[in-house]
Each structure stands twice: as structure tokens, then as C-alpha cells.
């Protein structure tokens, strides 16, 4: 039996909501000390530390979601330098009987109990890709089976990249599952980035009409975005994520050590989504990023852990409020309608998702400004932070206005023929999801960013 | 606007549960008069007749599920001789906010409001096949658009047959949906038998991670079984229904007139599932079938309408209690584990599903008898009613014991490596879903039915 982790989990209770502006200076981040500290811990914020055993981690469903405008907190858990087991931070995604924990920390792949407590049945299928398998597959198999001889683990290694996120490659997962005689009590484990998580999740949703699955995201993009919230699916030649399911995992395990092997361009791609959370709902987080972007790009462990935790908290709260994207959740797609058009028009896999989203966010900011909804200064700040992150701030030259128009016409946010967009409106940290905007302004934005 | 139907709906309230044996002789069916009558209407049964308007049909979610051991009732609605609009009987599938009505009656495709009230958005995709399209597609398009000029209807016509229930053909539905720029507010309509319903349902579950859909089953098999309950999916070369989703429709519209064009062999295939309901939980219904099988085979409209209604009631009650097949719902698979092995081993489409299930039910009854769980007389009654229905009572000669064993090993009812079966146990109308049976008896049954 796996022993319970002697872990410390940190949860934050907000007694009263307070505006971000009033608490703007409550904390600071020091890249030198890799540490966050409070200046003015006021405003009804209370901190509780409590020991978390394996059993209580697995069963508790308490409200540890943090309001998005809460002050950031100093994580008291030791950051492992050597990759040995550290203490996980836990962010809970509250979805009734489909709630699940996100474990965040260094060395978590060396804590078998974190994985094993969420495995159902005796058979596991790890879905991974050619890049990640040599790095982490053995360690995950070890974590699944250590002290657990009844569990057998199969694996399927898919080609790497967004261009392989299609039905033909998905069928390889089903082939392997059926050949391995996996039954309804099996567990699928997604080990890799967003493409692997989306495909494994959709396979888990569909295999025998649904089996359990666990996400182990290994890229910043998947850690801060795609592994959380239950969106799964594959691309169609005519559109991204057109085929899929809403399907929640049993748990998400984020071992921040896996970022050590991530190429710079992919790290930047993930930062694009981190920036997004700040823009749509978390002004303080955006300001923190403006101050600490160089620490993030230098892969400072504490800065990364904080950015991941804060991003997961923002996403978990949105998903809890609107799991199936009837409204609020759509705001997570800031820049994504333009971005998906870039990905589709340019060919999947030419740009990383976060790169396309970065250019898309600049376009969304441009349109928001043309509509008179935000100040010019915010457009500049968006452009600046993305440029500092070494992300593109305009679409590739080969994408024409007509390509944008035709691809955006089949976007999932079109309803009854009308394209709804997420646009910034008001002070930093505010946005709207709306079909009520001037089409002429959208045309002007497309003209501004397209050569033809 | 569609006008409200002046329909009579019949609902049955059971004040107290009573055993089937005590009420065995409460009614009779006369093929001459095409009419059911009560002999001893006792046991706390009350009948209520009430007018049902279009609005109240669409919004009511009252408990009109009938306990499966309730007495059958005489349907007072006029049966249309000419195919003109008759009054629908409504069976409600109770699933909380996913509840939906099943409309059953003659001429329902000529009542546009029954369809239109369940269409979401302005765009509809009708999924049908080459056999059904020439017969009913125009009428369905007319029903969807009559007095409703804002709705546009696209259609995709798939090849007919179980062997086409695969991923390649499913992709044609996605292709058409994307080419037609269908958005999240679209509605998919399944027009056809079980294959079309399963494929259209899974496409609806997956397209843009889920759009609305409506079932219009046109075969007896799909009317009494597959269109109700939300199981959708496709086959894999190595197993039937291995890839799919639980996804509920907005409504099911059963126009019994569509059975007029159904070939005899397909009618018999549907009767196989009707027989199943009697065997697993409804002794009175089985006895009614024994008396009225010739009327069913002669397509007596009232006999068919009653068999469909009673079957849907049984299925609706089971699905309401166990939507995702954690236990009770599995009993609907009596004979299906053997049957699926026959379909897979013999090649999809060689036998109809109900034919394979019929042979499977005889095998299940044989095994139940070998285990000492049922009397020999029940085995004979199972065989007799199926033979009277012109259904096979043994697998094809080409299926070997080894084929049964290897195909059954990947059945969806295998859990942690152990095959669970639905077997008859006790008096007529009782069954168990169990892994606790003597494997030697299973071997003996396979040996009995296989040449090699």
C-alpha cells in the first residue's frame, strides 16, 4: 500500500471580496530570494495551514478555490532542489460529484500515492508521445506500480504535435485499449502536453462510453490551461477542436520539475495563457507578471509554481461556475478566435497554440480599443508583456483577411450565425463575451493586421 | 407557428406495487377487435385521461413512468388508418434536467409541432440512410420547416447497415456539419434505425462537444430499444459499440406508420428485444406476447403500439434508475453478450442485432437452466416464442467456442478481467447480473451450441 503523503496544503479564505485596486500593493515578489511576501496582509484574508494526509487529500471536497482577486500567497512548502518529493499545493475544481484536485509541486512524480489513489480498477493505459515517453514514461509506470503489484500498465506512444491531433491517431489509442482488453474499470493516464491531454481525455470519454482518467501535464501550456476543466477533443481538417467532449479527470498532477525539459518556445507559449488570466479577470496577477516576467522566462521555480497555481485557481473558479461554457467560461477564449483562425489557416503545428493566442490577444485588444472600450495604454501593455515573453504580436503574413473571415465563421462561439467574441472592456482585468460589437471595427482590425 | 396538438395522453398511476402473479389475468387482448380490455381492474390502479396541449406536452415533467409490473391499458386514442395525425401516447424518461418525452402514435410525422418544439437554434442536420431517405426524408424536412421559415435543414445520407457503423462513416456526419457551418445551437435529427440513431447520437455528443438531437426511429428495434436511453456509439473492428457516449436526446418521436415499410426480418429482429423485456422484468408482458405474437407479426397496429409503449415504459424506468449502467441497466443486455459475440464473429450486418440477441437469449436461458436457476419449462417457452417470431435460436455454425471466448473477453461487461452475465433466475420475469456463476456450466453451454 502507498503511504499517505505528509504534505502541507495551503488554503486561503476570503472573508470579503475587495477590489483589486485597493490591494494592489499587498505583496511583492523578489526574484533574488525566489519568494513572495506580504506587505499589508489586510482585507479579511486569513491563511490556514494544515497537514494533509493521503486519505484526506483524496476525499475532501472543501472549498479551497481562491477568489481570483485574492492576494497571492507565499507557499510555505519547501521547493525541492533535487527533484525529491516535495509537498503538493492542492487546487480543487468544484463540480459536485465530478470535483477533483489539482496537485502542484516539485517532485510529485516521485510520490506514488498521489497517482495511485486516483486509479480505478487494475488496468492503466498511459497515453503519451515520442518526445515525452523517453523522459518520463518509466517514472510514471514506476509511480503507478510501486507497492501496487495488482496493477498492470500498458502504454501507447503517439507522434508529437498538434498536426497529429486527429481521428486517425486517436484510433491508435482505441486500438491499444481494445487489444489490451481494457475494461470499464480501467484508467487512462495522459502524460504530455495539451495535445496528449485532449486526445487521451476524449479517448477516455468515448472508450466503452467512458472510463476514468488522470492528467499529468508536462508543458506549461497544459499545466495552466488545457489539463484543467474537462475540455477534450481532436481537430478536423476544417476546424480546431471540432470533435470532442466535456469530460472531467479524476485528478491533475502537475510536477513542475517536468518544465526543466521544456524548450523555450513552448515555455513562452504557456506564458501566453498565463497573461490571458490577468487580462480577463485578475489585474493583480497581470501586474505581478509585468514585474516578474524575467523570472518566469529564467524558469525560477517559485515564480513558475506561483504562476501555475494562480492560473489553475482562476481556471478552476471559472469552470466551477460554468462547466459547459454557457457564458462565463467563454471568456477563457480571449484571443482564441483569432488564434484558432491563425492555427487553422497556417496549418496546425506551424505555430504553437500560445503563439497564435498571443497574436490573437493583441488583435482582440486592438479591436477593443477601436470600439472605445479600453485605453490605448492597455493595448500597449498587452503588446509589451507578450513581446517581453518573446511571443508574436501579429499573425503570420500569409494569413489573409478572407482566411480570417471564413475560418472564424465556423468558430464554436458562432451562435445562430453570429460570431461572439471575447473583448476587453473597462479597466485592466475586465472583459465581455458579446455579439454586440461594430462589424466595421472588426474589419478595421483585420485590415490592420493582414497584408491582404 | 405550429398549432398545439389536440392530443389525449394516458397516464397510469399505481397506488401500490403488486406482484405480477396476482394480476396475471387482469386483461386480455383480442386480435379481432385490436383492443385490450381489463377483466379485474383492481390493485390500486387508477386511470386518468387528460387533454394534452402542445405547450403542456413540451413542459410537463410529471411522473408518467409506469411501473413495469403495472397492468397494460387500453389506449383510447384513435388509431389512424390513413396516416393522418393521431394522438400521441407519451412516455417520459425521467433524468432530472435531461428528462425527455417519447411520443408514440400513428401519423406523428404529420404533426410538425411535435418535432419543432424540440428543435434548438435555426439549423438542423438530418442524419439518415439510403434506405430511409427516399421513404421519409422529405416528410421530416416538411415537418421541421412547415410554418417555420427561419429553420434551415441539411441532411446527410449514409450507407445502410451495421457494417457501416464505423469511424469512417461517422466522419461524413462531421464533414457535413462543418461544411454546413452548423454551430452549437444546431439540432441533429436521427432518422432511421438503430445504426443511424447510435451514429447520429454519438456525432451530436461529440460535435463541438455536444449539440441537441432528436431521435426519429423507423424500425421496431430502434423504437423499442436503441432510441431510448442515451447509449450512442460506433463499432470497432474488434468489438461492437466500443466507442461512444451516454448522451440523451431532446425527444424521441415514434411514428408507428413507419413500420409499414419495414421488412419482415427486421420486424422480427425488433420483437427479440420486446421478448427480452418480458423475460427480465415483466412476466405479464411476456404472457401477453405469447398470446398475441401472431397479431404482432401480422402488424396489427394496436398490438404493435401496445408492445412499443410497454417496451418504452420498461426501458424508461430502468434508464431513469441507472442511466450510466452501474448495475440494473445491464439487465437490458440479456442475451447480448452471446449476441455481440455472434455479430462480431460472424461479421457485422450478416445477422440483424435482434437475431443475434435471440440466439443469445436461448444460450443465456440454457446456461441459467444448467446452473439450476430456472425450470426447464422456461427454457422451452423462450425457445418457442422466438421460433414463433421466426428468429434464430442458435448461433451460426461458423462460430466456434474459441471465437465466443475471445470475443466475450473484451465485452464491456468485463470488470477487472471477470465477465459478468445477465442470466435468468427464479420465476418468469426475474434475472440477475452476476459474475458469480460456474465457468464449467458456461463451457457446457458453449459446447452445446457450437459445432467446434
mmCIF file of N, CA and C in Angstrom, chain A residues 10 32-33 35 65 79 115 126-128 130 159 164 184 205 242 249 302 316 326 329 380 396 398 409 414 439 449:
data_model
loop_
_atom_site.group_PDB
_atom_site.id
_atom_site.type_symbol
_atom_site.label_atom_id
_atom_site.label_comp_id
_atom_site.label_asym_id
_atom_site.label_seq_id
_atom_site.Cartn_x
_atom_site.Cartn_y
_atom_site.Cartn_z
ATOM 1 N N UNK A 10 -2.144 24.427 1.471
ATOM 2 C CA UNK A 10 -2.372 25.799 1.875
ATOM 3 C C UNK A 10 -3.699 26.232 1.312
ATOM 4 N N UNK A 32 15.395 37.527 -6.478
ATOM 5 C CA UNK A 32 16.632 37.114 -5.811
ATOM 6 C C UNK A 32 16.358 36.008 -4.787
ATOM 7 N N UNK A 33 15.305 36.234 -3.991
ATOM 8 C CA UNK A 33 15.020 35.244 -2.938
ATOM 9 C C UNK A 33 14.019 34.186 -3.382
ATOM 10 N N UNK A 35 10.911 34.405 -3.676
ATOM 11 C CA UNK A 35 9.946 34.365 -2.580
ATOM 12 C C UNK A 35 8.928 35.485 -2.697
ATOM 13 N N UNK A 65 -11.050 26.753 -3.393
ATOM 14 C CA UNK A 65 -10.891 27.646 -4.543
ATOM 15 C C UNK A 65 -10.699 29.058 -4.013
ATOM 16 N N UNK A 79 10.565 24.006 -1.663
ATOM 17 C CA UNK A 79 10.762 23.699 -3.083
ATOM 18 C C UNK A 79 11.955 22.774 -3.197
ATOM 19 N N UNK A 115 -0.700 9.495 -7.366
ATOM 20 C CA UNK A 115 -1.302 8.894 -8.557
ATOM 21 C C UNK A 115 -2.215 7.729 -8.184
ATOM 22 N N UNK A 126 -1.348 4.346 -20.263
ATOM 23 C CA UNK A 126 -0.695 5.646 -20.331
ATOM 24 C C UNK A 126 -0.616 6.075 -21.792
ATOM 25 N N UNK A 127 -1.171 7.232 -22.091
ATOM 26 C CA UNK A 127 -1.115 7.790 -23.441
ATOM 27 C C UNK A 127 -0.087 8.915 -23.426
ATOM 28 N N UNK A 128 0.937 8.787 -24.255
ATOM 29 C CA UNK A 128 1.994 9.799 -24.257
ATOM 30 C C UNK A 128 2.511 9.966 -25.686
ATOM 31 N N UNK A 130 6.115 10.649 -28.498
ATOM 32 C CA UNK A 130 7.507 10.237 -28.736
ATOM 33 C C UNK A 130 8.512 11.116 -28.008
ATOM 34 N N UNK A 159 2.657 10.066 -32.159
ATOM 35 C CA UNK A 159 3.551 11.085 -32.708
ATOM 36 C C UNK A 159 3.282 12.428 -32.013
ATOM 37 N N UNK A 164 -1.011 16.036 -35.348
ATOM 38 C CA UNK A 164 -1.415 14.633 -35.156
ATOM 39 C C UNK A 164 -2.652 14.505 -34.275
ATOM 40 N N UNK A 184 -14.224 -1.494 -18.435
ATOM 41 C CA UNK A 184 -14.798 -0.237 -17.941
ATOM 42 C C UNK A 184 -14.145 0.279 -16.671
ATOM 43 N N UNK A 205 -13.260 9.526 -22.574
ATOM 44 C CA UNK A 205 -14.695 9.842 -22.598
ATOM 45 C C UNK A 205 -15.462 8.869 -23.482
ATOM 46 N N UNK A 242 -13.099 20.558 -33.165
ATOM 47 C CA UNK A 242 -14.496 20.474 -33.599
ATOM 48 C C UNK A 242 -15.183 19.218 -33.071
ATOM 49 N N UNK A 249 -11.341 14.814 -15.510
ATOM 50 C CA UNK A 249 -10.435 13.783 -14.993
ATOM 51 C C UNK A 249 -10.703 13.482 -13.509
ATOM 52 N N UNK A 302 10.069 29.096 -8.036
ATOM 53 C CA UNK A 302 8.976 29.660 -7.245
ATOM 54 C C UNK A 302 8.062 30.525 -8.102
ATOM 55 N N UNK A 316 -10.030 27.090 -12.372
ATOM 56 C CA UNK A 316 -10.918 26.233 -11.579
ATOM 57 C C UNK A 316 -12.176 26.990 -11.189
ATOM 58 N N UNK A 326 -21.619 27.979 -21.041
ATOM 59 C CA UNK A 326 -22.830 28.662 -21.471
ATOM 60 C C UNK A 326 -22.623 30.168 -21.494
ATOM 61 N N UNK A 329 -17.460 30.898 -19.026
ATOM 62 C CA UNK A 329 -16.276 30.133 -19.404
ATOM 63 C C UNK A 329 -15.710 30.573 -20.746
ATOM 64 N N UNK A 380 -1.022 48.877 -25.297
ATOM 65 C CA UNK A 380 0.450 48.858 -25.263
ATOM 66 C C UNK A 380 0.973 47.853 -24.244
ATOM 67 N N UNK A 396 0.848 35.546 -38.869
ATOM 68 C CA UNK A 396 1.794 35.346 -39.969
ATOM 69 C C UNK A 396 1.322 36.114 -41.208
ATOM 70 N N UNK A 398 1.113 35.276 -44.151
ATOM 71 C CA UNK A 398 0.374 34.523 -45.167
ATOM 72 C C UNK A 398 -1.130 34.443 -44.879
ATOM 73 N N UNK A 409 -15.932 32.050 -39.228
ATOM 74 C CA UNK A 409 -17.368 31.790 -39.417
ATOM 75 C C UNK A 409 -17.783 30.420 -38.898
ATOM 76 N N UNK A 414 -19.759 30.843 -32.645
ATOM 77 C CA UNK A 414 -20.837 31.325 -33.508
ATOM 78 C C UNK A 414 -22.144 30.704 -33.021
ATOM 79 N N UNK A 439 -19.273 45.620 -36.617
ATOM 80 C CA UNK A 439 -18.556 44.778 -37.588
ATOM 81 C C UNK A 439 -17.495 45.555 -38.358
ATOM 82 N N UNK A 449 -4.071 44.109 -39.427
ATOM 83 C CA UNK A 449 -3.127 43.024 -39.148
ATOM 84 C C UNK A 449 -2.830 42.135 -40.352
#
